[in-house]
Coordinates of N, CA and C in Angstrom, one line a residue:
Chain K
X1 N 85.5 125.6 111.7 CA 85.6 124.9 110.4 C 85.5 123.4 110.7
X2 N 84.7 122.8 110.4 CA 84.0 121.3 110.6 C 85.4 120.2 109.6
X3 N 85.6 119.2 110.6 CA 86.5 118.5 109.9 C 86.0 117.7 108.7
X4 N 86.7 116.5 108.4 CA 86.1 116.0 107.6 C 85.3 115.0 108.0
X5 N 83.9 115.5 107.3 CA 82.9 114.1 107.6 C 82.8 112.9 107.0
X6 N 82.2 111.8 107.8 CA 82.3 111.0 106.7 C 80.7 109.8 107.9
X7 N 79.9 109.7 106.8 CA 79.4 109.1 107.3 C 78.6 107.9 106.5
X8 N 78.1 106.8 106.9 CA 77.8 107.0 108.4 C 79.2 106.2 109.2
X9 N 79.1 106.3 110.1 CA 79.8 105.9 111.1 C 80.3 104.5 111.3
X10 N 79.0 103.5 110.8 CA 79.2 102.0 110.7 C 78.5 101.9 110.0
X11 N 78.5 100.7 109.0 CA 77.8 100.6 107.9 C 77.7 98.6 108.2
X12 N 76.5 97.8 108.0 CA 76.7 96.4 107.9 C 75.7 96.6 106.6
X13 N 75.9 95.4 106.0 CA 75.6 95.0 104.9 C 76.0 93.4 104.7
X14 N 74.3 92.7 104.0 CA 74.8 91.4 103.8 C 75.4 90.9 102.3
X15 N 76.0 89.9 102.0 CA 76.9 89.6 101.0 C 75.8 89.9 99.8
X16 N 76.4 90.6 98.8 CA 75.7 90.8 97.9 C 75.0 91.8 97.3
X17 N 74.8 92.7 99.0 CA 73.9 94.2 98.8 C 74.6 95.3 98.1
X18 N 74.6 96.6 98.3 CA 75.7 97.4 98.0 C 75.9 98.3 99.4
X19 N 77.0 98.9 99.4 CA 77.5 99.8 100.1 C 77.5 101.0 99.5
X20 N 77.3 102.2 100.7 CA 77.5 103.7 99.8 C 78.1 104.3 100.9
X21 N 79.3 104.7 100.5 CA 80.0 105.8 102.0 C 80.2 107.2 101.2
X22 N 79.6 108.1 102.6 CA 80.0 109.4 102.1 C 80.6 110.3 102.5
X23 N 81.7 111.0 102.0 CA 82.2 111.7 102.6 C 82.3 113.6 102.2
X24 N 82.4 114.6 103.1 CA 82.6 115.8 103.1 C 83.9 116.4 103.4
X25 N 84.5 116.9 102.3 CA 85.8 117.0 103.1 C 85.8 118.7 103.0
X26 N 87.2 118.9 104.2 CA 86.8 120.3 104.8 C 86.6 121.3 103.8
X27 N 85.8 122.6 104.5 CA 85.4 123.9 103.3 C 86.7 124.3 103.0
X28 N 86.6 124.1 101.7 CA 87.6 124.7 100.7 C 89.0 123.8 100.1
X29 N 88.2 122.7 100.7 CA 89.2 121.5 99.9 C 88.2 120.8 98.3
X30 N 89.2 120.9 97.8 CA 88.6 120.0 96.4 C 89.6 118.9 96.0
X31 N 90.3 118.3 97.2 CA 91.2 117.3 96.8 C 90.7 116.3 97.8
X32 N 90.3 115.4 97.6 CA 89.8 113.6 98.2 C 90.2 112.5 97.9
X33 N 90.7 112.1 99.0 CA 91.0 110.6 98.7 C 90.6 109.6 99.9
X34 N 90.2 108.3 99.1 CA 90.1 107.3 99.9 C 90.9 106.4 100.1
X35 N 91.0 105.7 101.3 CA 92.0 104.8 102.0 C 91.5 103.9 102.4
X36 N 91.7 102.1 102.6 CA 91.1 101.4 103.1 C 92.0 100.3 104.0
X37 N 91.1 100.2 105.6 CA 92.4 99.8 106.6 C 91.7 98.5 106.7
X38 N 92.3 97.3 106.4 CA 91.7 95.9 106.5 C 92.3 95.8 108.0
X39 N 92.0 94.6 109.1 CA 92.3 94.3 110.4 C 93.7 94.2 110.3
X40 N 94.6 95.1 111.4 CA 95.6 94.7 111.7 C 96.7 95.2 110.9
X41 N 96.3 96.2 109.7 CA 97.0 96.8 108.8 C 97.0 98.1 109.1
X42 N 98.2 98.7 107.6 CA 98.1 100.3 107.5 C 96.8 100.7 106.3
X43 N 97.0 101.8 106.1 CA 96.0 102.1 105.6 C 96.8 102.1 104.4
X44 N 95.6 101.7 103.1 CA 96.3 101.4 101.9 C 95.4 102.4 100.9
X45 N 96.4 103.1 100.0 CA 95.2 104.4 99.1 C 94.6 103.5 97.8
X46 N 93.5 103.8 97.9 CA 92.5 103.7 96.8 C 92.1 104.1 95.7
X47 N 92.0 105.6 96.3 CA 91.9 106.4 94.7 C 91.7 108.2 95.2
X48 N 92.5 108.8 94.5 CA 92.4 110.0 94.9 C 91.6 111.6 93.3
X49 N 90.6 111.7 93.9 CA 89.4 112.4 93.2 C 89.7 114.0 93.1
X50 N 89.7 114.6 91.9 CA 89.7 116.5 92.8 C 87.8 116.6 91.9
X51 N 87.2 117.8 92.1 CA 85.7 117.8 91.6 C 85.7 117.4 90.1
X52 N 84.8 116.4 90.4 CA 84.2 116.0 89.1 C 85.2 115.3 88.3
X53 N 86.6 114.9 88.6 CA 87.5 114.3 88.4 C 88.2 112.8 88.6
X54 N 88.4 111.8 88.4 CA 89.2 111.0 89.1 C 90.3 111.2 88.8
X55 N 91.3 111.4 89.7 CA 92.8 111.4 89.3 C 93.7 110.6 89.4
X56 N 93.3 109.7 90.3 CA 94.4 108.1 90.3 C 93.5 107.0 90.7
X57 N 93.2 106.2 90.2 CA 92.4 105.4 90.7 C 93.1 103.8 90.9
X58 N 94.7 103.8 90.8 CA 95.6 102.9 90.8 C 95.2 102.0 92.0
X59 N 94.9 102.3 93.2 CA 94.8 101.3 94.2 C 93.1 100.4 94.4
X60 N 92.3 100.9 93.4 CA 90.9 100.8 93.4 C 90.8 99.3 92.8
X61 N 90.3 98.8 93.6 CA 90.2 97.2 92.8 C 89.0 97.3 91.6
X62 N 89.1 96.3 90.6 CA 88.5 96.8 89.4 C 87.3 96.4 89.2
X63 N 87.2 95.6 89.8 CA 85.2 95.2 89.7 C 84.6 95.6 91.2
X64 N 83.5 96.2 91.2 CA 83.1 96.3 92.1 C 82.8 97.8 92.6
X65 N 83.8 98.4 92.4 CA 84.6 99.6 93.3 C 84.0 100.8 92.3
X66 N 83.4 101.9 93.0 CA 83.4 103.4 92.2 C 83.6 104.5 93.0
X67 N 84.2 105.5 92.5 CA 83.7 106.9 93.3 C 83.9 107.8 92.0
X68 N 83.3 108.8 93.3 CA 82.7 110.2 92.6 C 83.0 111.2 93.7
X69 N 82.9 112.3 92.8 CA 83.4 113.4 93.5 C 82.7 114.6 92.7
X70 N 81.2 115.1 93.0 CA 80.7 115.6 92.2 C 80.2 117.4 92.5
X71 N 80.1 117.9 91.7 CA 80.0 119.4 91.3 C 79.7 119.8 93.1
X72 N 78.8 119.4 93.3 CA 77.6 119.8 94.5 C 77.5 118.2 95.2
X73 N 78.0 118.4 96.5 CA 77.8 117.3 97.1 C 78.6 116.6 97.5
X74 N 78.6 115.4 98.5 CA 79.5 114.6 99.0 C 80.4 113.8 98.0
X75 N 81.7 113.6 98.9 CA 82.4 112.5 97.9 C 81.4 110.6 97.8
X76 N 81.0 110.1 96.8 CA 80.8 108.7 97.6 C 81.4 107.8 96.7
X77 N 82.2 106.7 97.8 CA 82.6 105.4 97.5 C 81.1 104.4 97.4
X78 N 81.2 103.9 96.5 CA 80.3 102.6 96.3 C 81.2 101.4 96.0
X79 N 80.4 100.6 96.7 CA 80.8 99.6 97.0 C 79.7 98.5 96.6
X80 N 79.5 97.6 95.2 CA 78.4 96.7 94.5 C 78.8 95.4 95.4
X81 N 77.3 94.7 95.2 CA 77.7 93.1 95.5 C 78.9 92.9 96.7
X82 N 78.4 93.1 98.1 CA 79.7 93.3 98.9 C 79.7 91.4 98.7
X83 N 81.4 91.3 99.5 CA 81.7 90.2 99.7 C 82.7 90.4 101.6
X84 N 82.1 89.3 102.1 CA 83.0 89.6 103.5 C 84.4 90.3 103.4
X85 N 85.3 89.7 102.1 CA 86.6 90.4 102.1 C 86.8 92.2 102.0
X86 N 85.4 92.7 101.8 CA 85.2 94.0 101.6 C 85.0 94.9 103.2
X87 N 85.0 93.8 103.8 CA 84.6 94.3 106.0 C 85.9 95.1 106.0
X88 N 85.8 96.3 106.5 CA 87.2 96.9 106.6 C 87.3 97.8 107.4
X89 N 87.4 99.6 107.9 CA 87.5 100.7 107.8 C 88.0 101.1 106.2
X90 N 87.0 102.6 106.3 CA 87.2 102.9 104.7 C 87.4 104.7 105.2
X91 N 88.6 105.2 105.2 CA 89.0 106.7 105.8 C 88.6 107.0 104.4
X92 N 88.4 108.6 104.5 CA 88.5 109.5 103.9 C 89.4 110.8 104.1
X93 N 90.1 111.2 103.4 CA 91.1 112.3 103.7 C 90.9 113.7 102.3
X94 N 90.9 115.0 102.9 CA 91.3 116.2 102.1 C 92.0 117.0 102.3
X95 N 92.6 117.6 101.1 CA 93.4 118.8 101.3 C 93.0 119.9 100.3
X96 N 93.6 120.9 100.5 CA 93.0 122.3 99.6 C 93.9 122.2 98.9
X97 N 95.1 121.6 98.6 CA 95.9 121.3 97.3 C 96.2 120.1 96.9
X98 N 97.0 119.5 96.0 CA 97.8 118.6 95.9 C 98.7 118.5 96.9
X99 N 99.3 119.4 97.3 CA 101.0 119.6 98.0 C 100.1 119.9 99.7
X100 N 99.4 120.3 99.9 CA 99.2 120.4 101.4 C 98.7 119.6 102.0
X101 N 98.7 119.8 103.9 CA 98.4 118.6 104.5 C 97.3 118.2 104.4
X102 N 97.3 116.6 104.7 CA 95.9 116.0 104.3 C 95.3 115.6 105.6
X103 N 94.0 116.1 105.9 CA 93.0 115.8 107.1 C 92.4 114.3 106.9
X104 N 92.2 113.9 107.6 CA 91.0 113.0 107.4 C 90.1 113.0 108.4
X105 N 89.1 112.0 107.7 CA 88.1 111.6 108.6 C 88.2 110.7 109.6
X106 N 87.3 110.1 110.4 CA 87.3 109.5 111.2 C 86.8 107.6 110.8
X107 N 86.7 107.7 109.4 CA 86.3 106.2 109.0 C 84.9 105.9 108.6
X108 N 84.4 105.1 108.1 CA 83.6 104.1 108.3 C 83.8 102.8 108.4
X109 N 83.2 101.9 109.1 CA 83.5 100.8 109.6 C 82.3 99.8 108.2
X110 N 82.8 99.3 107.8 CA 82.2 98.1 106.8 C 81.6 97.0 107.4
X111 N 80.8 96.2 107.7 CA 81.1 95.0 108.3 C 80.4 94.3 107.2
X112 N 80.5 93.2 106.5 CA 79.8 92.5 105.8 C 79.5 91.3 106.0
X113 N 78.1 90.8 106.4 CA 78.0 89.8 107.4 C 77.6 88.3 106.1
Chain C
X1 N 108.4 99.3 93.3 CA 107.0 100.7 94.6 C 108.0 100.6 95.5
X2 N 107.5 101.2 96.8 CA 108.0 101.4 97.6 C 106.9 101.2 98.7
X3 N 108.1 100.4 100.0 CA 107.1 99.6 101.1 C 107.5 100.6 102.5
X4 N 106.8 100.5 103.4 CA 107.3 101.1 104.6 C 107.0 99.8 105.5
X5 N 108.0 99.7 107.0 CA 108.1 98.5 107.5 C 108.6 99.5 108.7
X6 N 107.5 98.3 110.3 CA 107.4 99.2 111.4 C 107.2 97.3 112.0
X7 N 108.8 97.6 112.3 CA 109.0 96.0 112.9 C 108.4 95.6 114.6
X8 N 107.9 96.6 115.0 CA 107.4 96.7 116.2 C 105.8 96.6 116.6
X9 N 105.1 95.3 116.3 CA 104.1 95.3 116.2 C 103.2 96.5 117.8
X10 N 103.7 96.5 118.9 CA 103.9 96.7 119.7 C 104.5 97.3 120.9
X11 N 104.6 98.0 121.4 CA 105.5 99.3 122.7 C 104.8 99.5 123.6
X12 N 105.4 99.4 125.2 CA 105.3 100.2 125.7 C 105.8 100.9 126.6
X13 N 105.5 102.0 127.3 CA 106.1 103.1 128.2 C 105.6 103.2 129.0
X14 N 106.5 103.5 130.3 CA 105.9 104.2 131.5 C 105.7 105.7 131.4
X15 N 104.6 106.3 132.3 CA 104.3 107.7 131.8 C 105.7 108.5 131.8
X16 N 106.0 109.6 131.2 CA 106.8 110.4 131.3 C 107.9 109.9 131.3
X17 N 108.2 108.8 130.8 CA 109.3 108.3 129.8 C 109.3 107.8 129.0
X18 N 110.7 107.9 127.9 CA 110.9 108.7 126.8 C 110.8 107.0 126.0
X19 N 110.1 106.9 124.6 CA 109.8 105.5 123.6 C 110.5 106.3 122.3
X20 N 110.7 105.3 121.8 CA 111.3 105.3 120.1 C 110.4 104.3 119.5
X21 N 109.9 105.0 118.5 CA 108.9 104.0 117.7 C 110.2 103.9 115.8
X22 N 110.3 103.2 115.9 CA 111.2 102.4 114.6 C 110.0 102.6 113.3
X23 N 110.6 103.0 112.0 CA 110.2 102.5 111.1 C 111.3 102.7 109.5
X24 N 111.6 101.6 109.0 CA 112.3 101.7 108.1 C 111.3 101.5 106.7
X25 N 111.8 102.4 105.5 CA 111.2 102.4 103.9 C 112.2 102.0 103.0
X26 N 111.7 101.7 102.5 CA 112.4 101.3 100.1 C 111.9 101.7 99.6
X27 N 113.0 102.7 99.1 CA 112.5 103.8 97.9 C 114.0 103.8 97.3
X28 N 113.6 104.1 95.9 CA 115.3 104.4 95.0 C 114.8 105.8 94.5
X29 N 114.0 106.9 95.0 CA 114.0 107.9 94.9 C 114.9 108.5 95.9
X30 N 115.0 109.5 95.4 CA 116.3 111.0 96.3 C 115.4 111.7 96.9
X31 N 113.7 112.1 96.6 CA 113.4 113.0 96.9 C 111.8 112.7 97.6
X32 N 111.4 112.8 98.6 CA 110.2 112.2 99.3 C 109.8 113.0 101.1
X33 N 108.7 112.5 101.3 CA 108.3 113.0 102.1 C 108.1 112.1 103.1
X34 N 108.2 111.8 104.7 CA 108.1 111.0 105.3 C 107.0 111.9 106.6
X35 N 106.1 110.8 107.2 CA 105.1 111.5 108.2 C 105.1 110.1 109.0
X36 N 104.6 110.6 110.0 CA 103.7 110.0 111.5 C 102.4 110.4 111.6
X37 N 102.0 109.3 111.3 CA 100.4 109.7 112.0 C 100.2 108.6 113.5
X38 N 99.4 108.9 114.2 CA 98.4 108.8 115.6 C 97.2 108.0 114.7
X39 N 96.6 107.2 115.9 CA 95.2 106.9 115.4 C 95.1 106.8 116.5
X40 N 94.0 107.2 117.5 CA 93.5 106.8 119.0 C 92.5 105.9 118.6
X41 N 91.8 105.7 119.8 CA 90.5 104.7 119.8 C 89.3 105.1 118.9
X42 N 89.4 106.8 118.6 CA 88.5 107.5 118.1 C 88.4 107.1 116.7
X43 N 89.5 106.7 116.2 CA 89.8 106.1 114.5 C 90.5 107.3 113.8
X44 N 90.5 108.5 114.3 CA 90.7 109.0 113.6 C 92.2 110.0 113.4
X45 N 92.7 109.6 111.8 CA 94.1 109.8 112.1 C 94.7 110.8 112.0
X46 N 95.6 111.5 113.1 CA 96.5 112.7 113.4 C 97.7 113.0 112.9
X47 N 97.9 114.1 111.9 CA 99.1 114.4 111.5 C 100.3 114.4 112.6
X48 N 101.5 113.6 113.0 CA 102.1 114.0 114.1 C 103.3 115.1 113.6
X49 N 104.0 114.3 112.6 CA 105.3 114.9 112.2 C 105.4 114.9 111.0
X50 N 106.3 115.5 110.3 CA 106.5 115.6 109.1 C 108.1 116.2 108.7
X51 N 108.8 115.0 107.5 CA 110.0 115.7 107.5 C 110.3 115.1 106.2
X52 N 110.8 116.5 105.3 CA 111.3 116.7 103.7 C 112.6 115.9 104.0
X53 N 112.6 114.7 102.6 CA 114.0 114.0 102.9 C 115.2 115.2 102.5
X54 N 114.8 116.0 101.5 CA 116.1 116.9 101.6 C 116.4 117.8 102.5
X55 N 115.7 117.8 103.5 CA 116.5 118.5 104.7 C 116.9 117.7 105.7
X56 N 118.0 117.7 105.9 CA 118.7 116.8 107.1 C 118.5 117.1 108.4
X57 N 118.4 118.8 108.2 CA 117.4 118.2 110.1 C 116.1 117.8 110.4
X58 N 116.6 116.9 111.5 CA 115.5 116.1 112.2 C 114.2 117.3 112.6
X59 N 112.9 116.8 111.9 CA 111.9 117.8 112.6 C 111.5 117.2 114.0
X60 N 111.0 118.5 114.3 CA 110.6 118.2 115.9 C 108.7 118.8 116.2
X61 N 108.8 118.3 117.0 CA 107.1 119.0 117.2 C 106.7 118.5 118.7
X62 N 107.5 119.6 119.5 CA 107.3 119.5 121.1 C 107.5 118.3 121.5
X63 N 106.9 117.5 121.8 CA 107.7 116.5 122.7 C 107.9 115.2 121.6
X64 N 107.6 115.2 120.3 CA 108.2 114.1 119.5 C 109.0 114.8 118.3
X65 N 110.0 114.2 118.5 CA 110.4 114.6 117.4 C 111.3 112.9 116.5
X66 N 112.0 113.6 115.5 CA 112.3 112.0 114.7 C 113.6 111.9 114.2
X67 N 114.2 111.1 114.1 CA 115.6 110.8 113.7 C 115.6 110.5 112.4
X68 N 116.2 110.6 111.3 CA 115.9 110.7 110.2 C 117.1 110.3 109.5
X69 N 117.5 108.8 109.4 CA 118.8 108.6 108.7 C 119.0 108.2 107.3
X70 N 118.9 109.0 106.5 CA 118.8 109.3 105.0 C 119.1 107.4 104.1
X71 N 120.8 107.6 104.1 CA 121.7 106.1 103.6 C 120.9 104.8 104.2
X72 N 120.4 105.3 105.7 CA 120.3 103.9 106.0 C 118.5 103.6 105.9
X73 N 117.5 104.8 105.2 CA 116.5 104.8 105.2 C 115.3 104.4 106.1
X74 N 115.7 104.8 107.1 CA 115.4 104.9 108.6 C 114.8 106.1 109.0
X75 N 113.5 106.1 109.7 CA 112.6 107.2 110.4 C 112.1 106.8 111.5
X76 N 113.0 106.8 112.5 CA 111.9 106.8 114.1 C 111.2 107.7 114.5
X77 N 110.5 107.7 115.4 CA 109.9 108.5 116.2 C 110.2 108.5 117.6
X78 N 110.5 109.6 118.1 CA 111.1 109.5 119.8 C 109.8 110.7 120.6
X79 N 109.0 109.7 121.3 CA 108.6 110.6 122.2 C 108.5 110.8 123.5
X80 N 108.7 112.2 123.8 CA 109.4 112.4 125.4 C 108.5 112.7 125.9
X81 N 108.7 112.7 127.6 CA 107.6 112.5 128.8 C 105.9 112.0 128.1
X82 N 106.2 110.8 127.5 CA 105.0 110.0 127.8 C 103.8 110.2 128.3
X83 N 102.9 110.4 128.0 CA 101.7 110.9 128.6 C 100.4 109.9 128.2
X84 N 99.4 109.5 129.1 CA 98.4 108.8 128.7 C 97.9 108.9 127.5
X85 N 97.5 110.1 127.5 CA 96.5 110.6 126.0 C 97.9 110.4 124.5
X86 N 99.2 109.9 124.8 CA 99.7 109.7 123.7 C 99.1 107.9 123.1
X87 N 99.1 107.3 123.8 CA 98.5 105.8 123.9 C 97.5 105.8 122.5
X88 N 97.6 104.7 121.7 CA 97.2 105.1 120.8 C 98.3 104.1 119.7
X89 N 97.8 104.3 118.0 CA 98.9 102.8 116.8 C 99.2 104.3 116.6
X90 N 100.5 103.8 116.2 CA 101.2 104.6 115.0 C 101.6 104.6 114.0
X91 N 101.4 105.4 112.7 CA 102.1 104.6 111.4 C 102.6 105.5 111.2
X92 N 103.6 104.7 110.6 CA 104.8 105.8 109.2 C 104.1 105.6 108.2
X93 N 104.5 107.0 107.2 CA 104.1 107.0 106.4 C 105.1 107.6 104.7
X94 N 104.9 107.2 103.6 CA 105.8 107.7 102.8 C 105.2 108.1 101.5
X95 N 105.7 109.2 101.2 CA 105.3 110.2 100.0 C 105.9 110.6 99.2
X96 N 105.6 110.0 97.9 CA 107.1 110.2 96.9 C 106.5 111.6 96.4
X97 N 107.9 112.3 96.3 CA 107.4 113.8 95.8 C 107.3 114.4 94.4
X98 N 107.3 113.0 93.6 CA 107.2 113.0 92.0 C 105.8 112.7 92.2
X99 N 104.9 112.3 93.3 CA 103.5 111.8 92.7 C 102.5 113.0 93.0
X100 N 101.8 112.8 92.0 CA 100.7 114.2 92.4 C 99.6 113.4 93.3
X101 N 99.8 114.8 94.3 CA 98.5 114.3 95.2 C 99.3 113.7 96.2
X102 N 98.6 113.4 97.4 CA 99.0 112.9 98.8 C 98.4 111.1 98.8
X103 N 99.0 110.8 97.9 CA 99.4 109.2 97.7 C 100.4 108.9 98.8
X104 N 99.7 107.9 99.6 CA 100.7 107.5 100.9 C 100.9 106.5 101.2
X105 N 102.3 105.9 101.1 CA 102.2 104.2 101.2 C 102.4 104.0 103.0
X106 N 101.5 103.7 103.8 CA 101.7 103.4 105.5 C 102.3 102.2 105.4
X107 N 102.8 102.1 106.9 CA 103.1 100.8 107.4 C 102.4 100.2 108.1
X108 N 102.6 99.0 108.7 CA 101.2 98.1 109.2 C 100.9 98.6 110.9
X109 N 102.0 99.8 111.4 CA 101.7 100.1 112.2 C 102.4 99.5 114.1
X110 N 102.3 100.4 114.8 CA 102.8 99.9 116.1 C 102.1 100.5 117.2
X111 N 101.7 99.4 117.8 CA 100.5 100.0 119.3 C 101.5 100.6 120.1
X112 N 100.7 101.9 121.0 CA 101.5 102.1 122.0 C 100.9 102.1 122.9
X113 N 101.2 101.3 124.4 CA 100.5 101.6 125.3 C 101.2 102.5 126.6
X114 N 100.5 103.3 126.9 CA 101.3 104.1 128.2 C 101.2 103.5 129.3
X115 N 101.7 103.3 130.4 CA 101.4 102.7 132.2 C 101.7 103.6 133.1
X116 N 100.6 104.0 133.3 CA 100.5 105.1 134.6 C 101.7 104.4 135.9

């Protein structure tokens, strides 16, 4: 059973472009969330998706930021118009419930030059 | 809200001796969930521990296990015989168990380095 993916692996982008990260979380999870680790921090939650749902989008900054979590297919964070403050790691994590443990991914790395 | 704080930016151990990684939270809930995660170089982060604040004993999981002082809202982490491949940040982490979903506030984390 393949953990969770998330790709791509590193992502640059210059000020202004967009970002798109995607993530796969493990078979038979329909619970996703994203996390985002700025330098030298913890990882801070963003917004947590079940299919076709957003369910909390409380940590998502409000311009800029979307996800999706759709029928068929990867979770994606989009990211409009980057700005350097957006260079980060951007984890992805699932679980097959609310209440169970949560996997994650191994990140993408943002850089925004 | 509630913050978690890991006053040790930094640790380290000689192999096969025993570290305490510190981390205190603020919460005015009774009822919550506290975890350890691992991050190696790989990025990617490992469930270490996990312990329900309503049960008072300390969980364990082979060579770490955590001290868990309720009043004083205190969760370390102790782990024994040290080994290279533990090397690696660590965060606390905290989970109120009123919130749906695995909403997790971390802390900013503490390096650990092992010395052969």
């Amino acid at each position: 059973n393949a953990g969770v993916m998330q790709n791509p692996r590193h992502l640059v982008r210059r000020r202004g472009q967009e970002a798109r990260l995607r993530c796969s979380p493990m078979k038979g999870h329909s619970h996703v969330y994203w996390y985002r680790q700025l330098p030298e921090e913890g990882l801070k939650f963003m917004v947590y998706l079940q299919k076709e749902n957003i369910i909390d989008e409380s940590g998502m900054p409000k311009e800029r930021f979307s996800a999706e979590f759709p029928k068929e297919g990867p979770s994606i964070l989009r990211i409009q118009q980057v700005v350097r403050g957006d260079s980060a790691a951007y984890f992805c994590a699932s679980s097959r419930s609310q209440d169970e443990k949560l996997f994650f991914g191994s990140g993408t790395q943002l850089s925004v030059l | 809200a509630q913050t978690v704080t890991q006053s040790q930016p930094e640790m380290s151990v000689q192999e096969a001796e025993t570290v305490t990684l510190s981390c205190t939270y603020d919460t005015s809930e009774s009822d919550y969930y506290l975890f350890w995660y691992k991050q190696p170089p790989s990025r990617q982060m490992i469930l270490v521990i996990r312990q329900e604040a309503y049960k008072q004993q300390n969980a364990t999981e082979n060579r770490f296990s955590v001290n868990f002082q309720k009043a004083a809202k205190s969760f370390s982490l102790k782990i024994s015989d040290s080994q290279l491949g533990d090397a690696a940040m660590y965060f606390c982490a905290y989970r109120s168990s009123g919130e749906y979903g695995n909403k997790l506030v971390f802390g900013a984390g503490t390096i650990l380095r092992v010395k052969s």
